[in-house]
PDB file of C-alpha atoms in Angstrom:
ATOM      1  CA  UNK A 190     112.655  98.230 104.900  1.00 30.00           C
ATOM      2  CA  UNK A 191     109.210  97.441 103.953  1.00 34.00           C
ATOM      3  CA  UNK A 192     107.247  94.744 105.971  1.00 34.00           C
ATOM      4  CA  UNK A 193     104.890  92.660 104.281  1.00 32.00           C
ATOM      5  CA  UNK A 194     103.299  90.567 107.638  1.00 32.00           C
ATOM      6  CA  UNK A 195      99.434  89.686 107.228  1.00 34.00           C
ATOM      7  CA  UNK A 196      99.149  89.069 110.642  1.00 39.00           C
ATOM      8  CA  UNK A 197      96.421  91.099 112.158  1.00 38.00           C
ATOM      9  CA  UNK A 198      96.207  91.765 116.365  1.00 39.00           C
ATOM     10  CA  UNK A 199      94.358  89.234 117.726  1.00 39.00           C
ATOM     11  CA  UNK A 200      92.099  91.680 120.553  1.00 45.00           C
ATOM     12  CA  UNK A 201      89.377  92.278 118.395  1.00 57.00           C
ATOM     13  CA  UNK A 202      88.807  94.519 115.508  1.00 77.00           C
ATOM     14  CA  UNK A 203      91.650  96.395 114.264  1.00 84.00           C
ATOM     15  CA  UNK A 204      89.797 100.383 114.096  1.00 89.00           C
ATOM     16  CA  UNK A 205      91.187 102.532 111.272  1.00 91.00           C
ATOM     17  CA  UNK A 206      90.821 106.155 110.558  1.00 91.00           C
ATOM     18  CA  UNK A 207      90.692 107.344 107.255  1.00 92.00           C
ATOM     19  CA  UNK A 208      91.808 111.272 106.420  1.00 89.00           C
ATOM     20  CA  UNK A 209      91.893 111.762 102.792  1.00 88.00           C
ATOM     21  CA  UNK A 210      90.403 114.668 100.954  1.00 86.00           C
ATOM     22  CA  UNK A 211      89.706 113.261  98.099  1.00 87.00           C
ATOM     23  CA  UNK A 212      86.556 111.891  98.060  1.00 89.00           C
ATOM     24  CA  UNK A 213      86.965 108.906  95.701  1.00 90.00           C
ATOM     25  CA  UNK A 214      90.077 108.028  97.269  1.00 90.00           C
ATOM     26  CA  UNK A 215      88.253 108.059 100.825  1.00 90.00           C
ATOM     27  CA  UNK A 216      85.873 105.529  99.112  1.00 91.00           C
ATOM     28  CA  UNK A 217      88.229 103.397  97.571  1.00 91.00           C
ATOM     29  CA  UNK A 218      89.885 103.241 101.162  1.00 92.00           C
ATOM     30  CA  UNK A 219      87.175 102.321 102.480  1.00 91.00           C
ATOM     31  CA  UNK A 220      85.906  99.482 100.581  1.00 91.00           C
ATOM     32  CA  UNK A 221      89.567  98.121 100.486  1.00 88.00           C
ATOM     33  CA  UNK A 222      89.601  97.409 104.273  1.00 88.00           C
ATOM     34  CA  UNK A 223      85.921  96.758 104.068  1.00 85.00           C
ATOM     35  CA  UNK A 224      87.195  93.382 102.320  1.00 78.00           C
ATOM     36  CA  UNK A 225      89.923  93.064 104.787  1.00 83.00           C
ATOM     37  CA  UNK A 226      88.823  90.500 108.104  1.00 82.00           C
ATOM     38  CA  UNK A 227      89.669  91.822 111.309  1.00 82.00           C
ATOM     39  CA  UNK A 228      89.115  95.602 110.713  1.00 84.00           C
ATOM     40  CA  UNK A 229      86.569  98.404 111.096  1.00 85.00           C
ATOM     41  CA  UNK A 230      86.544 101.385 109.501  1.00 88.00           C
ATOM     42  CA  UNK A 231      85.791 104.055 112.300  1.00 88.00           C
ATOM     43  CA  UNK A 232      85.323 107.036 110.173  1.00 87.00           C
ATOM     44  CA  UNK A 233      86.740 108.960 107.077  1.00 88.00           C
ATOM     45  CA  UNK A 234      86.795 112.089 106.804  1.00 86.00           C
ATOM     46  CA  UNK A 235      88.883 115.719 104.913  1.00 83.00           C
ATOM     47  CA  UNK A 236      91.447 117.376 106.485  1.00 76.00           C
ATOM     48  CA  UNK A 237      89.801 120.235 106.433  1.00 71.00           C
ATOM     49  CA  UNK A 238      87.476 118.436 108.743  1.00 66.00           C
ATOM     50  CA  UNK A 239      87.752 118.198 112.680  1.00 71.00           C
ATOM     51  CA  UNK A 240      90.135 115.678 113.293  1.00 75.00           C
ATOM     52  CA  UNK A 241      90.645 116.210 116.603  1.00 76.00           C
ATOM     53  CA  UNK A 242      87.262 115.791 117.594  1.00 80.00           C
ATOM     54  CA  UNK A 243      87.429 112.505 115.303  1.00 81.00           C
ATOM     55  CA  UNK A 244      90.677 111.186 116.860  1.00 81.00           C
ATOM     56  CA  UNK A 245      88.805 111.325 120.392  1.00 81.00           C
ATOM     57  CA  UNK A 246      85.498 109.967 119.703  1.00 84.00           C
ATOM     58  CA  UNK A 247      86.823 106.996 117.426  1.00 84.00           C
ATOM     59  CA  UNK A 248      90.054 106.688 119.533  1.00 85.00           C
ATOM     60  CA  UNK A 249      91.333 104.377 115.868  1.00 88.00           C
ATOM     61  CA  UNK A 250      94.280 101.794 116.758  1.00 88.00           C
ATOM     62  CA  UNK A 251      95.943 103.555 113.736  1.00 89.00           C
ATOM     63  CA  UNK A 252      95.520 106.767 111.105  1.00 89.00           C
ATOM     64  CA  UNK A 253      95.620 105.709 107.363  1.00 92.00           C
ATOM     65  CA  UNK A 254      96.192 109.258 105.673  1.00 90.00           C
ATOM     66  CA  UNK A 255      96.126 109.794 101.962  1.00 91.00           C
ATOM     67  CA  UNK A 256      98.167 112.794 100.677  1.00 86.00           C
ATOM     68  CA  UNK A 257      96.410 112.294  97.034  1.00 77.00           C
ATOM     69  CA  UNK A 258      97.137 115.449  94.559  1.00 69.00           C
ATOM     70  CA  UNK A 259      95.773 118.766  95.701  1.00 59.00           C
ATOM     71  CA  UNK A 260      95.927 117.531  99.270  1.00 60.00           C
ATOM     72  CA  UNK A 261      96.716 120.089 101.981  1.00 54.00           C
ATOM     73  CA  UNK A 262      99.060 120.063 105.233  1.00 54.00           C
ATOM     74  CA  UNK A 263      97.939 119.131 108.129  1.00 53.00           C
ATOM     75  CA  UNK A 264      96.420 122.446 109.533  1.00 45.00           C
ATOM     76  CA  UNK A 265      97.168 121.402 113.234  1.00 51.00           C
ATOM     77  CA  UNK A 266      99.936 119.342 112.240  1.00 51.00           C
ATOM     78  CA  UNK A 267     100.607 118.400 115.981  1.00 56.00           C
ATOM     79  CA  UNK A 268      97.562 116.123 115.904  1.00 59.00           C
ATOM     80  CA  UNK A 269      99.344 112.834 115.244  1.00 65.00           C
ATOM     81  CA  UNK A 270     102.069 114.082 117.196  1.00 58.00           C
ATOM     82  CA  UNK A 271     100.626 111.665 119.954  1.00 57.00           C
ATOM     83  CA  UNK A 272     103.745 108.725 119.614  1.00 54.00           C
ATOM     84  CA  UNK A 273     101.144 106.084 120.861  1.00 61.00           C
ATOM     85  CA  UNK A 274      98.848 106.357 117.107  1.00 78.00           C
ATOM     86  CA  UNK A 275     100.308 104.818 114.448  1.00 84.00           C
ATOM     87  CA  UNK A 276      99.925 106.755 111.247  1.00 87.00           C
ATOM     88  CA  UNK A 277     100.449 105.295 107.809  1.00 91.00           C
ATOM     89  CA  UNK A 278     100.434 108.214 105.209  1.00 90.00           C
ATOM     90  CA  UNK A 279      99.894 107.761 101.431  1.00 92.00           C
ATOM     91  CA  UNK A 280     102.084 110.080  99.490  1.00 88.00           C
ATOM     92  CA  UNK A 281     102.227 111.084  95.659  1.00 84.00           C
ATOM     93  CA  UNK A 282     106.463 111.194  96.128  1.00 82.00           C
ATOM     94  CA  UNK A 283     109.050 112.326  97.753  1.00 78.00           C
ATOM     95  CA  UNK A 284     108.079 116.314  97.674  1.00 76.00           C
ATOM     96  CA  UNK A 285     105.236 114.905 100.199  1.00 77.00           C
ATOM     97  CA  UNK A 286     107.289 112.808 102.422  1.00 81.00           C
ATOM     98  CA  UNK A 287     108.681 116.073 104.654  1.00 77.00           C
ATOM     99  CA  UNK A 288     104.709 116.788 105.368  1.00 75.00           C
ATOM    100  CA  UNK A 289     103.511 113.260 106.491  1.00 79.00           C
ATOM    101  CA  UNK A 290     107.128 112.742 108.199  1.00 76.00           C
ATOM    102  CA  UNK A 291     106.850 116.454 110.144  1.00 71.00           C
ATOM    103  CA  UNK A 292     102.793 115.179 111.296  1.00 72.00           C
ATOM    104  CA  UNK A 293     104.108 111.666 112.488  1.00 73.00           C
ATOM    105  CA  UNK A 294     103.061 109.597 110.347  1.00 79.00           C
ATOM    106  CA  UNK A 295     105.858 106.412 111.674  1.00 73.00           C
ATOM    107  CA  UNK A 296     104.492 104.287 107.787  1.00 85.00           C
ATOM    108  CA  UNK A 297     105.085 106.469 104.358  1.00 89.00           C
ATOM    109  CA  UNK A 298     104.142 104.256 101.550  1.00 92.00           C
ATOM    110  CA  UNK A 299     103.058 105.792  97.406  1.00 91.00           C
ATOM    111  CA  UNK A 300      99.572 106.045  96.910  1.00 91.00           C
ATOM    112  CA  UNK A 301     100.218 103.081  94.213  1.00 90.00           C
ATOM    113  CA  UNK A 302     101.395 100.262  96.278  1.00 91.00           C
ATOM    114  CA  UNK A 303      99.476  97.582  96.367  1.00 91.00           C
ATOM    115  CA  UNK A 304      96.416  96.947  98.422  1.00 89.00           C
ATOM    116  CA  UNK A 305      98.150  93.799 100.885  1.00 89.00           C
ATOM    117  CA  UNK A 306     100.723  96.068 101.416  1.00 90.00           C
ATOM    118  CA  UNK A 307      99.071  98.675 102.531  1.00 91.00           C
ATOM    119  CA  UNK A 308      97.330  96.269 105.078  1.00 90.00           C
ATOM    120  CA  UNK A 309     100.804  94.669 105.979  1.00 89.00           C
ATOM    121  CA  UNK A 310     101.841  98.880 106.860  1.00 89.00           C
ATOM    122  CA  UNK A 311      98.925  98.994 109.447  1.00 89.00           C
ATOM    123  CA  UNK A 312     100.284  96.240 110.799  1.00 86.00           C
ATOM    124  CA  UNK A 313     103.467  96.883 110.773  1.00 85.00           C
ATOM    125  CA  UNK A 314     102.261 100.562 112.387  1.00 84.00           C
ATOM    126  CA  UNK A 315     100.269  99.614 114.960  1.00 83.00           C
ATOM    127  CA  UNK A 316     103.444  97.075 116.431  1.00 80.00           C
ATOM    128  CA  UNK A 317     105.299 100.016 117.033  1.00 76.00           C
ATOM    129  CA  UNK A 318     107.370  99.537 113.440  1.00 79.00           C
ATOM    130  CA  UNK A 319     108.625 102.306 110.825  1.00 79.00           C
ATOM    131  CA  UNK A 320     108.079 100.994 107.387  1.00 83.00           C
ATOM    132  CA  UNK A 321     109.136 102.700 104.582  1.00 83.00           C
ATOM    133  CA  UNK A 322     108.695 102.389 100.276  1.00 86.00           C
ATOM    134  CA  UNK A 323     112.199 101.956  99.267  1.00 84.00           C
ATOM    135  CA  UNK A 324     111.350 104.877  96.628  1.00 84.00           C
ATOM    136  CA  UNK A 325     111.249 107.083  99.383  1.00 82.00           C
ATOM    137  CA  UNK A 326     113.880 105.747 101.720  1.00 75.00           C
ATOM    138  CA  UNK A 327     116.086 108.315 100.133  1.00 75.00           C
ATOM    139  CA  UNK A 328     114.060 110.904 101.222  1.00 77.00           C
ATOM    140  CA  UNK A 329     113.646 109.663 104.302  1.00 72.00           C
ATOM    141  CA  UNK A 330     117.454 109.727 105.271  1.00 68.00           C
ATOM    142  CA  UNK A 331     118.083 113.137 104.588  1.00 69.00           C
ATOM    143  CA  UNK A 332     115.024 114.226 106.993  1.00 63.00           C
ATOM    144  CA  UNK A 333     116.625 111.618 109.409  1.00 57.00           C
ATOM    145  CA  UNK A 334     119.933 113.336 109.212  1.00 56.00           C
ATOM    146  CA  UNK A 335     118.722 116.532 109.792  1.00 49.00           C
ATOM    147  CA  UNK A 336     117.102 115.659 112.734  1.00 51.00           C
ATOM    148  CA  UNK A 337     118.750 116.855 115.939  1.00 53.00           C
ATOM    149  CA  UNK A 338     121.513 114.620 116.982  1.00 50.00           C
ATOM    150  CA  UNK A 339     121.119 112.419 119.914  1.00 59.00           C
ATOM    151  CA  UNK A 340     123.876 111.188 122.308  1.00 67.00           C
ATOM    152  CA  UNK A 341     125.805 107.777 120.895  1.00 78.00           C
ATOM    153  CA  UNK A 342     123.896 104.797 122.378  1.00 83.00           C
ATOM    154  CA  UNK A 343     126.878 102.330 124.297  1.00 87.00           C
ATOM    155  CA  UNK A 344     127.172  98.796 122.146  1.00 87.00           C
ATOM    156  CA  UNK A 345     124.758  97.377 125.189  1.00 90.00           C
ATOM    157  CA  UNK A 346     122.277 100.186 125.009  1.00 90.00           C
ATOM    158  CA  UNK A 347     121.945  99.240 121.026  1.00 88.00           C
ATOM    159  CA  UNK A 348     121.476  95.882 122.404  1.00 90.00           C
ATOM    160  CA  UNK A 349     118.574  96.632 125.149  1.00 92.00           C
ATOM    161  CA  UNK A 350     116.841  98.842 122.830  1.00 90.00           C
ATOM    162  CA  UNK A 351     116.483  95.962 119.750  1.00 88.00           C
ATOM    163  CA  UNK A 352     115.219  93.774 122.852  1.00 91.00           C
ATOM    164  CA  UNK A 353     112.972  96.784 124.118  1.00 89.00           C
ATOM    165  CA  UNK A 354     111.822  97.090 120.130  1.00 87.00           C
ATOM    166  CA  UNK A 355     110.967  93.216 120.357  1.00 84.00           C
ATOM    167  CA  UNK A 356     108.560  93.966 123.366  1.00 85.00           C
ATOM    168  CA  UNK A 357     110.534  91.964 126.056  1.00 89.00           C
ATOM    169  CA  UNK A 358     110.301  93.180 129.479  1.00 90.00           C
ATOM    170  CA  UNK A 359     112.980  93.871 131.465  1.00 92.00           C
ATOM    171  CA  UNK A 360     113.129  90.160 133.307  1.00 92.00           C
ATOM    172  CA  UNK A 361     113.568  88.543 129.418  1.00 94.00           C
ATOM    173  CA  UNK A 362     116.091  90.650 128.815  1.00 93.00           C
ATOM    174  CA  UNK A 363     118.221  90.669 131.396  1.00 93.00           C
ATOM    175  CA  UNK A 364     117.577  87.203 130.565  1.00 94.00           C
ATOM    176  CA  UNK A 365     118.913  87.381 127.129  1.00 93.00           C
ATOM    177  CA  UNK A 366     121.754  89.864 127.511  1.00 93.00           C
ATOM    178  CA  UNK A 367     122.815  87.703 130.900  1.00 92.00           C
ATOM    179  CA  UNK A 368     122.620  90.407 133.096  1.00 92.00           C
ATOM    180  CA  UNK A 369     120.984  91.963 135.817  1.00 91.00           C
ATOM    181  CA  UNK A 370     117.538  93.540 135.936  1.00 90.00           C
ATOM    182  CA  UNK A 371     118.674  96.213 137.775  1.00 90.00           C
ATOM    183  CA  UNK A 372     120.868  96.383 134.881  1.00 91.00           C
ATOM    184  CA  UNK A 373     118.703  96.719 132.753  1.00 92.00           C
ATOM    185  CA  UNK A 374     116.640  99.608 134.184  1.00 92.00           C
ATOM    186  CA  UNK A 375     119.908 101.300 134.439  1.00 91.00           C
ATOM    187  CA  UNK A 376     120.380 101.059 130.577  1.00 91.00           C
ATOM    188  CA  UNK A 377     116.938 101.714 129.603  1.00 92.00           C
ATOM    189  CA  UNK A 378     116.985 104.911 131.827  1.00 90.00           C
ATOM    190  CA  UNK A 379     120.419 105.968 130.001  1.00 88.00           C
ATOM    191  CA  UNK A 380     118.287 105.235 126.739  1.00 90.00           C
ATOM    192  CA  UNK A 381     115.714 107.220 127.545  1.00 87.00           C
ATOM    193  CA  UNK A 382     117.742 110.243 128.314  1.00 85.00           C
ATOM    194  CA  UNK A 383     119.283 109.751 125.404  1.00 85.00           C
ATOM    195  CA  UNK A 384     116.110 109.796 123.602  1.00 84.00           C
ATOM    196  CA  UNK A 385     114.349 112.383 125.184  1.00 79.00           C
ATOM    197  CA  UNK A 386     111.514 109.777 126.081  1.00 79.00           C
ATOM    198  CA  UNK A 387     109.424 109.253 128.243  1.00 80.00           C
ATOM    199  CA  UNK A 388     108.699 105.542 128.103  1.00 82.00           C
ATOM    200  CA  UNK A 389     110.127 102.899 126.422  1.00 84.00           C
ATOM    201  CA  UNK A 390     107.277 102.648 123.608  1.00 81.00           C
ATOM    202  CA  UNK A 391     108.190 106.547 122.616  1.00 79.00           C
ATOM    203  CA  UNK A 392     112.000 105.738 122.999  1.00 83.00           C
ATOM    204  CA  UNK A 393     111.489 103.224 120.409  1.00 82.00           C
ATOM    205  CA  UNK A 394     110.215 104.803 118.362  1.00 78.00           C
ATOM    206  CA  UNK A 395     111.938 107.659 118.244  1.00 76.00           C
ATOM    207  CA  UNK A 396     115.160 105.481 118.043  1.00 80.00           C
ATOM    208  CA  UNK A 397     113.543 104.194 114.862  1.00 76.00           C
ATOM    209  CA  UNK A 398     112.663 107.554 113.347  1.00 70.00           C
ATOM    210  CA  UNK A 399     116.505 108.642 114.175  1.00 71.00           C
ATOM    211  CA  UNK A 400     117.541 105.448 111.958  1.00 69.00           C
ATOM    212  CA  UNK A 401     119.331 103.967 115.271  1.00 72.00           C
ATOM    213  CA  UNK A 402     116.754 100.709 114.917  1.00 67.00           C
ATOM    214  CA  UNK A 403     116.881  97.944 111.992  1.00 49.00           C
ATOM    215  CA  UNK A 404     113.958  97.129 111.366  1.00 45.00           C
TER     216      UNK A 404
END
């Protein structure tokens, strides 16, 4: 499903990387969030470059990575690996999607779509949400189903996850669900077993990359 929220974090400026290596696209990346409120541009840079070094000096809120034509795997591909940064990857179609999907990239969008779009994906990225073109949604499923299959989640461990997703804590759900905390923590616990997470931010969204979350 692709999100189309405006609404930008309130805590400050919103710090984006840029890896594209194209150097007209980098530009044009740049001066489209240069006209967006809210957000700083941190750096932008190849990916032939050192991104790791760039990842830990800027420390960006989220990765905005353009797979334009001629573009190149990632050569340490287990950089955005980390499930706390959001990556949004620009692809050329779906023969890219494997790439930016295998690096973690949690937003694949084309490198056409529009530039409010784009902005809703950081968004979107940063909460902790997959968002996906519906041109490549296709693609998308068969990676999903090829993924390594997880344990069924119980009816109520669907339910506490969507709540976890929302960013309740365990007192509102329990709240919601009318049942214990203790509860609860048992559930999440069986979720992130499940998962094979270690907190509830990676469980979701790994739950979401395995398809088992609406978005």
């Amino acid at each position: 499903m692709l999100l189309v929220s405006l609404d930008v974090p309130d805590a400050g400026l919103f710090h984006v990387l840029i890896v594209a290596d194209d150097p007209l696209a980098r530009a044009g990346l740049v001066a489209l969030l240069a006209d967006q409120p809210g957000y700083a541009v941190t750096d932008a840079v190849a990916t032939d470059d050192d991104l790791a070094d760039a990842l830990q000096r800027f420390r960006p809120d989220v990765v905005l990575w353009d797979l334009g034509p001629g573009a190149d795997a990632l050569a340490e591909p287990d950089l955005f690996q980390d499930d706390a940064l959001p990556v949004v990857a620009l692809v050329r179609d779906e023969a890219s999607v494997a790439d930016a999907w295998a690096a973690g990239a949690r937003a694949l969008l084309l490198r056409e779509t529009a530039p409010p779009v784009i902005v809703a994906a950081l968004v979107a990225a940063r909460q902790g949400l997959v968002v996906l073109d519906p041109a490549l949604a296709d693609a998308v499923l068969a990676l999903r189903e090829a993924a390594p299959v997880v344990e069924d989640l119980t009816p109520r461990e669907a339910e506490v996850l969507a709540l976890m997703a929302e960013g309740l804590p365990n007192k509102l759900i329990a709240d919601r669900l009318d049942i214990s905390e203790n509860t609860v923590k048992f559930h999440i616990g069986s979720i992130l077993g499940k998962l094979g997470a270690h907190s509830r931010t990676e469980a979701v969204i790994r739950a979401a990359r395995l398809g088992l979350l609406i978005i």
